[in-house]
mmCIF file of C-alpha atoms in Angstrom:
data_model
loop_
_atom_site.group_PDB
_atom_site.id
_atom_site.type_symbol
_atom_site.label_atom_id
_atom_site.label_comp_id
_atom_site.label_asym_id
_atom_site.label_seq_id
_atom_site.Cartn_x
_atom_site.Cartn_y
_atom_site.Cartn_z
ATOM 1 C CA LEU A 8 51.616 9.636 -223.585
ATOM 2 C CA LEU A 9 50.348 11.060 -220.290
ATOM 3 C CA ALA A 10 49.932 7.550 -218.934
ATOM 4 C CA LEU A 11 53.240 6.234 -220.305
ATOM 5 C CA LEU A 12 55.419 9.246 -219.499
ATOM 6 C CA PRO A 13 56.659 8.049 -216.061
ATOM 7 C CA LEU A 14 57.778 4.770 -217.650
ATOM 8 C CA LEU A 15 59.261 6.423 -220.744
ATOM 9 C CA ARG A 16 61.347 8.833 -218.681
ATOM 10 C CA ARG A 17 62.989 5.838 -216.985
ATOM 11 C CA LEU A 18 63.765 4.096 -220.274
ATOM 12 C CA VAL A 19 64.552 6.664 -222.980
ATOM 13 C CA SER A 20 66.213 10.060 -223.139
ATOM 14 C CA ALA A 21 64.296 13.222 -222.329
ATOM 15 C CA ARG A 22 64.986 14.476 -225.867
ATOM 16 C CA ALA A 23 63.041 11.507 -227.254
ATOM 17 C CA CYS A 24 60.206 12.150 -224.777
ATOM 18 C CA ALA A 25 60.048 15.795 -225.834
ATOM 19 C CA THR A 26 59.902 14.813 -229.494
ATOM 20 C CA LEU A 27 57.139 12.269 -228.848
ATOM 21 C CA TRP A 28 54.832 15.076 -227.736
ATOM 22 C CA LEU A 29 55.339 16.856 -231.044
ATOM 23 C CA LEU A 30 54.830 13.916 -233.396
ATOM 24 C CA PRO A 31 50.999 13.773 -233.418
ATOM 25 C CA ILE A 32 50.714 17.554 -233.766
ATOM 26 C CA PHE A 33 53.374 17.813 -236.452
ATOM 27 C CA LEU A 34 51.974 14.893 -238.436
ATOM 28 C CA PHE A 35 48.538 16.528 -238.246
ATOM 29 C CA LEU A 36 49.677 19.954 -239.420
ATOM 30 C CA TYR A 37 52.162 18.873 -242.091
ATOM 31 C CA PRO A 38 49.859 16.589 -244.154
ATOM 32 C CA GLN A 39 47.027 19.114 -243.881
ATOM 33 C CA MET A 40 49.231 21.677 -245.618
ATOM 34 C CA THR A 41 51.043 19.491 -248.130
ATOM 35 C CA LEU A 42 49.228 16.214 -248.729
ATOM 36 C CA ALA A 43 47.477 16.196 -252.101
ATOM 37 C CA ASN A 44 46.079 12.649 -251.901
ATOM 38 C CA ARG A 45 44.682 10.754 -248.975
ATOM 39 C CA ARG A 46 42.796 7.549 -248.488
ATOM 40 C CA ALA A 47 39.099 7.380 -247.743
ATOM 41 C CA PRO A 48 38.240 7.995 -244.059
ATOM 42 C CA LEU A 49 36.909 5.127 -241.969
ATOM 43 C CA VAL A 50 34.753 7.414 -239.817
ATOM 44 C CA VAL A 51 32.837 10.443 -241.112
ATOM 45 C CA ILE A 52 31.386 12.835 -238.516
ATOM 46 C CA PRO A 53 28.433 14.822 -239.927
ATOM 47 C CA LEU A 54 28.096 18.519 -239.108
ATOM 48 C CA PRO A 55 24.792 19.477 -240.737
ATOM 49 C CA GLY A 56 23.061 22.819 -240.749
ATOM 50 C CA GLY A 57 26.081 24.993 -241.536
ATOM 51 C CA TRP A 58 27.902 24.128 -238.312
ATOM 52 C CA LEU A 59 31.247 23.560 -239.998
ATOM 53 C CA PRO A 60 31.694 27.220 -241.133
ATOM 54 C CA ARG A 61 30.632 28.406 -237.685
ATOM 55 C CA LEU A 62 33.085 26.150 -235.913
ATOM 56 C CA LEU A 63 35.845 27.221 -238.300
ATOM 57 C CA ALA A 64 35.081 30.866 -237.511
ATOM 58 C CA VAL A 65 35.246 30.197 -233.764
ATOM 59 C CA TRP A 66 38.492 28.245 -234.197
ATOM 60 C CA LEU A 67 40.067 31.002 -236.300
ATOM 61 C CA ALA A 68 39.034 33.732 -233.856
ATOM 62 C CA GLY A 69 40.482 31.781 -230.930
ATOM 63 C CA SER A 70 43.733 31.079 -232.789
ATOM 64 C CA VAL A 71 44.218 34.719 -233.785
ATOM 65 C CA LEU A 72 43.438 35.948 -230.265
ATOM 66 C CA LEU A 73 45.833 33.507 -228.600
ATOM 67 C CA ALA A 74 48.564 34.265 -231.148
ATOM 68 C CA ALA A 75 48.192 37.998 -230.507
ATOM 69 C CA LEU A 76 48.315 37.470 -226.732
ATOM 70 C CA GLY A 77 51.318 35.139 -226.959
ATOM 71 C CA ILE A 78 53.350 37.420 -229.199
ATOM 72 C CA GLY A 79 52.382 40.486 -227.175
ATOM 73 C CA ARG A 80 53.355 38.791 -223.905
ATOM 74 C CA HIS A 81 56.740 37.814 -225.347
ATOM 75 C CA LEU A 82 57.423 41.350 -226.551
ATOM 76 C CA LEU A 83 56.574 42.736 -223.106
ATOM 77 C CA VAL A 84 58.822 40.171 -221.398
ATOM 78 C CA ARG A 85 61.675 40.939 -223.785
ATOM 79 C CA ARG A 86 61.283 44.686 -223.302
ATOM 80 C CA ARG A 87 61.301 44.326 -219.513
ATOM 81 C CA LEU A 88 64.348 42.032 -219.518
ATOM 82 C CA LEU A 89 66.337 44.295 -221.816
ATOM 83 C CA SER A 90 65.452 47.423 -219.846
ATOM 84 C CA GLY A 91 68.701 48.397 -218.175
ATOM 85 C CA ALA A 92 70.590 45.417 -219.637
ATOM 86 C CA ALA A 93 74.241 45.919 -220.478
ATOM 87 C CA PRO A 94 76.955 43.776 -222.080
ATOM 88 C CA VAL A 95 79.006 41.691 -219.668
ATOM 89 C CA THR A 96 82.495 43.188 -219.363
ATOM 90 C CA ASP A 97 84.011 41.080 -216.578
ATOM 91 C CA PRO A 98 87.090 39.383 -218.156
ATOM 92 C CA ALA A 99 86.737 36.287 -215.967
ATOM 93 C CA VAL A 100 83.107 35.767 -217.011
ATOM 94 C CA LEU A 101 83.909 36.395 -220.676
ATOM 95 C CA ALA A 102 86.785 33.931 -220.537
ATOM 96 C CA VAL A 103 84.493 31.149 -219.291
ATOM 97 C CA TRP A 104 81.889 32.148 -221.892
ATOM 98 C CA GLU A 105 84.345 31.930 -224.764
ATOM 99 C CA GLU A 106 85.733 28.662 -223.469
ATOM 100 C CA GLU A 107 82.283 27.038 -223.387
ATOM 101 C CA LEU A 108 81.417 28.407 -226.823
ATOM 102 C CA SER A 109 84.599 26.866 -228.174
ATOM 103 C CA ALA A 110 83.954 23.544 -226.410
ATOM 104 C CA ALA A 111 80.449 23.342 -227.922
ATOM 105 C CA GLN A 112 81.768 24.494 -231.333
ATOM 106 C CA TYR A 113 79.022 27.112 -231.436
ATOM 107 C CA LYS A 114 80.075 29.839 -233.868
ATOM 108 C CA LYS A 115 76.879 31.819 -234.414
ATOM 109 C CA PRO A 116 76.906 35.342 -232.994
ATOM 110 C CA VAL A 117 75.195 35.677 -229.607
ATOM 111 C CA ARG A 118 75.314 38.568 -227.162
ATOM 112 C CA LEU A 119 76.019 38.035 -223.448
ATOM 113 C CA LEU A 120 74.185 40.595 -221.304
ATOM 114 C CA ALA A 121 73.481 41.211 -217.634
ATOM 115 C CA SER A 122 70.030 42.502 -216.712
ATOM 116 C CA PRO A 123 68.723 43.724 -213.336
ATOM 117 C CA SER A 124 65.267 42.379 -214.314
ATOM 118 C CA CYS A 125 66.524 38.851 -214.971
ATOM 119 C CA PRO A 126 66.200 36.565 -211.908
ATOM 120 C CA ALA A 127 67.626 33.468 -213.645
ATOM 121 C CA PRO A 128 69.942 32.802 -216.604
ATOM 122 C CA LEU A 129 68.075 32.492 -219.881
ATOM 123 C CA SER A 130 68.429 32.774 -223.648
ATOM 124 C CA MET A 131 66.103 34.177 -226.297
ATOM 125 C CA GLY A 132 66.021 35.202 -229.922
ATOM 126 C CA MET A 133 65.751 33.298 -233.191
ATOM 127 C CA SER A 134 67.887 35.423 -235.510
ATOM 128 C CA ARG A 135 71.386 36.845 -235.681
ATOM 129 C CA ARG A 136 70.152 40.242 -234.487
ATOM 130 C CA THR A 137 67.955 39.077 -231.582
ATOM 131 C CA ARG A 138 69.896 36.068 -230.227
ATOM 132 C CA LEU A 139 71.246 36.700 -226.718
ATOM 133 C CA THR A 140 71.922 35.179 -223.292
ATOM 134 C CA LEU A 141 71.014 37.069 -220.113
ATOM 135 C CA LEU A 142 72.556 36.726 -216.662
ATOM 136 C CA PRO A 143 71.179 37.973 -213.326
ATOM 137 C CA PRO A 144 73.075 40.891 -211.729
ATOM 138 C CA ARG A 145 74.862 38.736 -209.132
ATOM 139 C CA PRO A 146 78.259 37.057 -209.150
ATOM 140 C CA PHE A 147 78.606 33.354 -209.914
ATOM 141 C CA PRO A 148 81.635 31.200 -209.111
ATOM 142 C CA PRO A 149 83.503 29.987 -212.218
ATOM 143 C CA GLU A 150 82.275 26.422 -211.644
ATOM 144 C CA GLU A 151 78.640 27.549 -211.698
ATOM 145 C CA LEU A 152 79.254 29.814 -214.674
ATOM 146 C CA ARG A 153 80.517 26.845 -216.667
ATOM 147 C CA LEU A 154 77.340 24.877 -215.945
ATOM 148 C CA ILE A 155 75.110 27.868 -216.716
ATOM 149 C CA PHE A 156 76.824 28.630 -220.013
ATOM 150 C CA ARG A 157 76.911 24.961 -220.966
ATOM 151 C CA HIS A 158 73.148 24.783 -220.412
ATOM 152 C CA GLU A 159 72.298 27.945 -222.348
ATOM 153 C CA ILE A 160 74.688 27.234 -225.219
ATOM 154 C CA ARG A 161 73.116 23.816 -225.682
ATOM 155 C CA HIS A 162 69.718 25.491 -225.910
ATOM 156 C CA LEU A 163 71.069 27.850 -228.560
ATOM 157 C CA GLN A 164 72.831 25.062 -230.396
ATOM 158 C CA ARG A 165 69.640 22.955 -230.609
ATOM 159 C CA CYS A 166 67.462 25.985 -231.483
ATOM 160 C CA ASP A 167 65.190 25.250 -228.524
ATOM 161 C CA VAL A 168 63.755 28.762 -228.677
ATOM 162 C CA ASP A 169 62.540 27.966 -232.192
ATOM 163 C CA THR A 170 61.047 24.738 -230.838
ATOM 164 C CA LYS A 171 59.185 26.661 -228.142
ATOM 165 C CA VAL A 172 57.792 28.991 -230.792
ATOM 166 C CA PHE A 173 56.572 25.926 -232.669
ATOM 167 C CA LEU A 174 55.042 24.581 -229.452
ATOM 168 C CA ALA A 175 53.209 27.860 -228.991
ATOM 169 C CA PHE A 176 52.015 27.704 -232.611
ATOM 170 C CA CYS A 177 50.651 24.205 -231.970
ATOM 171 C CA GLY A 178 48.789 25.555 -228.951
ATOM 172 C CA TRP A 179 47.291 28.375 -230.992
ATOM 173 C CA VAL A 180 46.144 26.007 -233.734
ATOM 174 C CA CYS A 181 44.809 23.288 -231.400
ATOM 175 C CA TRP A 182 43.620 25.581 -228.589
ATOM 176 C CA PHE A 183 40.285 23.745 -228.318
ATOM 177 C CA ASN A 184 41.971 20.505 -227.191
ATOM 178 C CA PRO A 185 42.914 20.517 -223.470
ATOM 179 C CA LEU A 186 45.230 17.535 -223.962
ATOM 180 C CA VAL A 187 47.341 19.623 -226.346
ATOM 181 C CA TRP A 188 47.971 22.228 -223.628
ATOM 182 C CA ILE A 189 49.038 19.493 -221.215
ATOM 183 C CA ALA A 190 51.286 18.014 -223.904
ATOM 184 C CA LEU A 191 52.903 21.375 -224.611
ATOM 185 C CA ARG A 192 53.795 21.916 -220.954
ATOM 186 C CA ARG A 193 55.248 18.421 -220.712
ATOM 187 C CA ALA A 194 57.184 18.904 -223.951
ATOM 188 C CA ALA A 195 58.713 22.159 -222.670
ATOM 189 C CA ALA A 196 59.713 20.403 -219.432
ATOM 190 C CA ASP A 197 61.273 17.527 -221.370
ATOM 191 C CA LEU A 198 63.263 20.012 -223.457
ATOM 192 C CA GLU A 199 64.841 21.367 -220.279
ATOM 193 C CA LEU A 200 65.358 17.875 -218.914
ATOM 194 C CA SER A 201 67.091 16.783 -222.113
ATOM 195 C CA CYS A 202 69.389 19.797 -221.877
ATOM 196 C CA ASP A 203 70.219 18.804 -218.291
ATOM 197 C CA GLU A 204 71.222 15.351 -219.539
ATOM 198 C CA ILE A 205 73.715 16.922 -221.944
ATOM 199 C CA VAL A 206 75.134 19.332 -219.360
ATOM 200 C CA VAL A 207 75.825 16.735 -216.656
ATOM 201 C CA ASP A 208 76.943 13.993 -219.036
ATOM 202 C CA GLY A 209 80.334 12.855 -217.788
ATOM 203 C CA CYS A 210 80.216 15.082 -214.682
ATOM 204 C CA GLY A 211 81.170 13.847 -211.252
ATOM 205 C CA THR A 212 79.013 13.790 -208.146
ATOM 206 C CA GLU A 213 80.171 17.196 -206.952
ATOM 207 C CA GLU A 214 79.359 18.893 -210.258
ATOM 208 C CA ARG A 215 75.959 17.257 -210.365
ATOM 209 C CA ARG A 216 75.159 18.520 -206.874
ATOM 210 C CA ARG A 217 76.334 21.997 -207.785
ATOM 211 C CA TYR A 218 74.093 21.960 -210.870
ATOM 212 C CA ALA A 219 71.150 20.740 -208.777
ATOM 213 C CA GLY A 220 71.814 23.606 -206.373
ATOM 214 C CA LEU A 221 71.614 26.059 -209.277
ATOM 215 C CA LEU A 222 68.200 24.702 -210.199
ATOM 216 C CA LEU A 223 67.014 25.036 -206.608
ATOM 217 C CA ASP A 224 68.309 28.621 -206.367
ATOM 218 C CA THR A 225 66.426 29.684 -209.498
ATOM 219 C CA ALA A 226 63.311 27.516 -209.073
ATOM 220 C CA GLY A 227 60.098 29.264 -210.055
ATOM 221 C CA ALA A 228 61.862 32.208 -211.697
ATOM 222 C CA GLY A 229 60.650 31.523 -215.228
ATOM 223 C CA GLN A 230 59.971 34.590 -217.327
ATOM 224 C CA GLY A 231 57.471 33.291 -219.861
ATOM 225 C CA GLY A 232 57.644 34.296 -223.479
ATOM 226 C CA PHE A 233 59.806 32.451 -225.980
ATOM 227 C CA THR A 234 62.847 31.877 -223.790
ATOM 228 C CA SER A 235 64.952 28.942 -222.644
ATOM 229 C CA CYS A 236 65.486 29.406 -218.940
ATOM 230 C CA LEU A 237 67.646 27.498 -216.469
ATOM 231 C CA SER A 238 64.841 27.872 -213.934
ATOM 232 C CA ALA A 239 62.442 25.006 -213.301
ATOM 233 C CA GLY A 240 58.825 25.142 -212.238
ATOM 234 C CA ALA A 241 57.658 23.166 -209.247
ATOM 235 C CA SER A 242 56.051 20.429 -211.358
ATOM 236 C CA ALA A 243 59.208 19.764 -213.400
ATOM 237 C CA LEU A 244 61.817 20.401 -210.687
ATOM 238 C CA ARG A 245 61.442 16.965 -209.071
ATOM 239 C CA TYR A 246 62.096 15.110 -212.331
ATOM 240 C CA ARG A 247 65.050 17.300 -213.239
ATOM 241 C CA LEU A 248 66.698 16.937 -209.829
ATOM 242 C CA ARG A 249 66.161 13.170 -209.822
ATOM 243 C CA HIS A 250 67.826 12.777 -213.236
ATOM 244 C CA ILE A 251 70.722 15.037 -212.254
ATOM 245 C CA VAL A 252 71.543 13.579 -208.834
ATOM 246 C CA ALA A 253 70.770 9.928 -209.665
ATOM 247 C CA PRO A 254 71.415 9.502 -213.398
ATOM 248 C CA ARG A 255 70.314 6.395 -215.262
ATOM 249 C CA SER A 256 71.589 4.765 -218.404
ATOM 250 C CA LEU A 257 68.906 5.728 -220.943
ATOM 251 C CA ARG A 258 68.369 4.678 -224.527
ATOM 252 C CA ARG A 259 68.313 7.311 -227.221
ATOM 253 C CA GLY A 260 64.756 6.390 -228.185
ATOM 254 C CA THR A 261 65.310 6.446 -231.949
ATOM 255 C CA ILE A 262 63.433 3.179 -232.511
ATOM 256 C CA LEU A 263 60.555 4.387 -230.330
ATOM 257 C CA LEU A 264 60.296 7.641 -232.294
ATOM 258 C CA ALA A 265 60.378 5.799 -235.608
ATOM 259 C CA ALA A 266 57.630 3.409 -234.469
ATOM 260 C CA ALA A 267 55.484 6.280 -233.186
ATOM 261 C CA MET A 268 55.876 8.228 -236.432
ATOM 262 C CA PHE A 269 55.033 5.107 -238.452
ATOM 263 C CA CYS A 270 51.828 4.510 -236.457
ATOM 264 C CA CYS A 271 50.773 8.168 -236.599
ATOM 265 C CA THR A 272 51.339 8.254 -240.353
ATOM 266 C CA LEU A 273 49.256 5.121 -240.876
ATOM 267 C CA CYS A 274 46.415 6.566 -238.797
ATOM 268 C CA PHE A 275 46.319 9.936 -240.550
ATOM 269 C CA GLY A 276 43.017 10.682 -242.267
ATOM 270 C CA LEU A 277 40.988 7.911 -240.640
ATOM 271 C CA THR A 278 38.359 10.455 -239.568
ATOM 272 C CA ALA A 279 36.788 13.349 -241.443
ATOM 273 C CA PHE A 280 34.051 15.932 -240.980
ATOM 274 C CA SER A 281 31.218 16.246 -243.467
ATOM 275 C CA PRO A 282 29.085 19.372 -243.932
ATOM 276 C CA GLN A 283 26.363 17.470 -245.779
ATOM 277 C CA THR A 284 24.992 13.941 -245.630
ATOM 278 C CA GLY A 285 22.200 12.191 -247.486
ATOM 279 C CA THR A 286 21.533 9.745 -250.291
ATOM 280 C CA LEU A 287 22.980 9.762 -253.787
ATOM 281 C CA ALA A 288 19.618 10.892 -255.112
ATOM 282 C CA GLN A 289 19.579 13.895 -252.756
ATOM 283 C CA LEU A 290 23.230 14.991 -253.009
ATOM 284 C CA VAL A 291 24.126 14.118 -256.605
ATOM 285 C CA LEU A 292 21.083 13.536 -258.802
ATOM 286 C CA GLY A 293 18.902 16.250 -257.300
ATOM 287 C CA GLU A 294 15.586 17.298 -258.815
ATOM 288 C CA ASP A 295 16.649 16.219 -262.314
ATOM 289 C CA GLY A 296 17.129 12.610 -261.282
ATOM 290 C CA ASP A 297 13.985 11.419 -263.093
ATOM 291 C CA ARG A 298 15.148 12.986 -266.374
ATOM 292 C CA LEU A 299 18.687 11.616 -266.364
ATOM 293 C CA GLY A 300 19.742 8.935 -268.801
ATOM 294 C CA VAL A 301 22.583 6.453 -268.599
ATOM 295 C CA GLU A 302 24.966 7.068 -271.489
ATOM 296 C CA SER A 303 27.903 4.798 -270.594
ATOM 297 C CA VAL A 304 28.790 2.109 -268.061
ATOM 298 C CA SER A 305 32.168 0.516 -267.341
ATOM 299 C CA LEU A 306 33.378 -1.826 -264.627
ATOM 300 C CA TRP A 307 36.975 -1.695 -263.422
ATOM 301 C CA ARG A 308 38.574 -4.708 -261.766
ATOM 302 C CA ASP A 309 42.273 -4.931 -260.858
ATOM 303 C CA GLY A 310 42.932 -1.815 -262.940
ATOM 304 C CA SER A 311 41.397 -3.298 -266.121
ATOM 305 C CA PRO A 312 38.200 -1.766 -267.574
ATOM 306 C CA THR A 313 35.245 -3.649 -269.002
ATOM 307 C CA PHE A 314 33.080 -1.415 -271.224
ATOM 308 C CA LEU A 315 29.450 -2.504 -271.467
ATOM 309 C CA ASP A 316 27.098 -2.103 -274.435
ATOM 310 C CA SER A 317 23.777 -2.570 -272.656
ATOM 311 C CA TRP A 318 22.303 -2.215 -269.182
ATOM 312 C CA GLU A 319 19.021 -1.723 -267.368
ATOM 313 C CA ALA A 320 19.165 2.044 -266.898
ATOM 314 C CA GLU A 321 16.110 2.459 -264.676
ATOM 315 C CA ALA A 322 17.067 -0.416 -262.372
ATOM 316 C CA LEU A 323 20.648 0.854 -262.199
ATOM 317 C CA LEU A 324 19.576 4.339 -261.103
ATOM 318 C CA ASP A 325 17.048 2.926 -258.649
ATOM 319 C CA THR A 326 19.827 0.846 -257.049
ATOM 320 C CA LEU A 327 22.245 3.780 -256.856
ATOM 321 C CA SER A 328 19.757 6.400 -255.612
ATOM 322 C CA PRO A 329 19.425 5.245 -251.939
ATOM 323 C CA LEU A 330 23.185 4.854 -251.468
ATOM 324 C CA PRO A 331 24.124 6.797 -248.252
ATOM 325 C CA LEU A 332 26.816 9.456 -248.794
ATOM 326 C CA ALA A 333 28.721 12.125 -246.860
ATOM 327 C CA ARG A 334 30.332 15.013 -248.729
ATOM 328 C CA LEU A 335 34.072 15.475 -248.250
ATOM 329 C CA ASP A 336 35.377 19.009 -248.702
ATOM 330 C CA GLY A 337 38.913 20.331 -249.077
ATOM 331 C CA GLU A 338 41.646 20.485 -251.675
ATOM 332 C CA SER A 339 42.876 16.923 -251.124
ATOM 333 C CA ARG A 340 42.097 14.098 -253.512
ATOM 334 C CA TYR A 341 40.952 10.846 -251.975
ATOM 335 C CA TYR A 342 41.614 7.332 -253.112
ATOM 336 C CA GLY A 343 39.794 4.122 -252.276
ATOM 337 C CA GLU A 344 41.082 0.880 -250.871
ATOM 338 C CA GLY A 345 41.058 -1.042 -254.160
ATOM 339 C CA GLY A 346 38.518 -3.581 -255.383
ATOM 340 C CA ALA A 347 35.868 -3.053 -258.029
ATOM 341 C CA GLU A 348 34.928 0.372 -259.377
ATOM 342 C CA LEU A 349 31.797 1.172 -261.340
ATOM 343 C CA SER A 350 31.770 4.185 -263.688
ATOM 344 C CA VAL A 351 28.400 5.476 -264.861
ATOM 345 C CA GLY A 352 28.016 8.352 -267.334
ATOM 346 C CA LEU A 353 24.774 10.315 -267.010
ATOM 347 C CA ASP A 354 23.291 12.887 -269.394
ATOM 348 C CA ASP A 355 20.243 15.112 -269.105
ATOM 349 C CA PRO A 356 17.986 16.707 -271.752
ATOM 350 C CA SER A 357 19.783 20.068 -271.420
ATOM 351 C CA GLY A 358 23.065 18.563 -272.635
ATOM 352 C CA GLY A 359 24.872 18.280 -269.306
ATOM 353 C CA PHE A 360 27.041 15.276 -268.497
ATOM 354 C CA THR A 361 27.941 13.728 -265.130
ATOM 355 C CA LEU A 362 30.345 10.862 -264.505
ATOM 356 C CA LEU A 363 29.998 8.764 -261.345
ATOM 357 C CA SER A 364 32.941 6.615 -260.196
ATOM 358 C CA LEU A 365 31.857 4.329 -257.363
ATOM 359 C CA SER A 366 34.088 2.120 -255.203
ATOM 360 C CA ASP A 367 33.516 0.394 -251.867
ATOM 361 C CA ASN A 368 34.011 3.552 -249.816
ATOM 362 C CA LEU A 369 34.135 6.518 -252.203
ATOM 363 C CA LEU A 370 32.051 8.161 -254.892
ATOM 364 C CA GLU A 371 33.779 10.597 -257.256
ATOM 365 C CA VAL A 372 31.448 12.913 -259.211
ATOM 366 C CA TRP A 373 32.728 14.690 -262.315
ATOM 367 C CA ARG A 374 30.469 17.286 -263.958
ATOM 368 C CA ALA A 375 30.998 18.796 -267.391
ATOM 369 C CA GLY A 376 32.203 22.390 -267.203
ATOM 370 C CA GLU A 377 33.638 22.080 -263.665
ATOM 371 C CA SER A 378 37.393 22.023 -263.098
ATOM 372 C CA GLN A 379 37.309 19.821 -259.994
ATOM 373 C CA SER A 380 35.413 16.754 -258.972
ATOM 374 C CA GLN A 381 33.375 16.338 -255.806
ATOM 375 C CA THR A 382 34.162 13.425 -253.506
ATOM 376 C CA TYR A 383 31.680 11.647 -251.244
ATOM 377 C CA ALA A 384 32.363 9.001 -248.620
ATOM 378 C CA VAL A 385 30.077 5.991 -248.935
ATOM 379 C CA THR A 386 28.783 5.493 -245.378
ATOM 380 C CA GLY A 387 26.947 2.234 -246.028
ATOM 381 C CA PRO A 388 27.503 -1.042 -247.867
ATOM 382 C CA VAL A 389 27.509 -0.878 -251.661
ATOM 383 C CA PRO A 390 24.928 -3.334 -253.127
ATOM 384 C CA TRP A 391 27.310 -4.828 -255.672
ATOM 385 C CA GLU A 392 25.159 -7.872 -256.399
ATOM 386 C CA GLN A 393 22.154 -5.718 -257.292
ATOM 387 C CA LEU A 394 24.310 -3.375 -259.361
ATOM 388 C CA LEU A 395 25.896 -6.214 -261.305
ATOM 389 C CA SER A 396 22.465 -7.724 -261.950
ATOM 390 C CA CYS A 397 21.560 -4.510 -263.809
ATOM 391 C CA LEU A 398 24.455 -4.982 -266.247
ATOM 392 C CA ASP A 399 24.345 -7.172 -269.342
ATOM 393 C CA PHE A 400 27.650 -9.002 -269.622
ATOM 394 C CA ASP A 401 26.426 -11.171 -272.526
ATOM 395 C CA THR A 402 26.589 -8.289 -275.018
ATOM 396 C CA LEU A 403 30.316 -7.653 -274.595
ATOM 397 C CA PRO A 404 32.242 -7.448 -277.876
ATOM 398 C CA PRO A 405 34.752 -10.275 -278.464
ATOM 399 C CA GLU A 406 38.289 -9.634 -277.259
ATOM 400 C CA GLU A 407 40.818 -8.739 -279.931
ATOM 401 C CA PRO A 408 43.606 -11.286 -280.474
#
């Protein structure tokens, strides 16, 4: 996206560009919280020696610290902006405000205040009680007021403050990734740019120049926190002025967003971390591997089972034992890519029972007395020819008519 952004901004709307930044993060967070089944990963990254819990602790500490700092900074900004703020009482200003609210068909309650600590028009708040728009304590001509209110009302109408809170949440969760921080800044800039596109849509040259002048007058006056501000930083000002003064005919970008979401969805879960790697003998059979017996064997092909009556138990276990595995943790259930599946029931002298379900890329282990199975990724080729040579297909019972 960083490489393609200059091209995308010339082809599709800024709203689509802003949404593109969110797709990978959203599609990472949403399946992690809701997806109950996922396919087997193609790449498993081992983290032996207890590193996974340590990294999770570092990640959690960083997320909590950044969340506390972000929320605290917003509360300080809000307190400073509201210090000395008072409702706007000028009838001329209120008339333009009501006219723009009516034109945008925005009917939610929002307070209009003037604050001596506010250098540029902005909006904040996510609820009925906290939603407000602030103006600097200086007069604006009616033409400029219309553009200012049109900009801020569009932010309120699209719930861009909520979007910025979500952007901040993404930064707190993915704080370890520097590309995420770059993406969040670009997404915030594209949100403002997309609002500019709406404000100047259908405007003449004079109105566009007046709006560009407003951006120049308030440049660099951003307040931080969870606000939508008319002001533009130096890095985003050039793009915003270029789109305002010299507008282009841009596509909505719906097809691009759909294609990006489709690709991100297909790629989800292709990698995974494993806290423990080893062979089947080490991770599953353990010290009791020599005492285990094979109680049942079945082979599944195309969803149809074949139950066997005889097999070479010792050769079967010897073939399975060196199979390389990587343990997959988490609440999600994994599913393989199809093909053959071998189920082997094992018992030990103490009366325990273990069921192994092996496919090309997954091993599911069910143990008697445990409510959940344990899943392992198969990190090497499965020796199907050797496994099948340990099975006696000549002793199968005749099929029923």
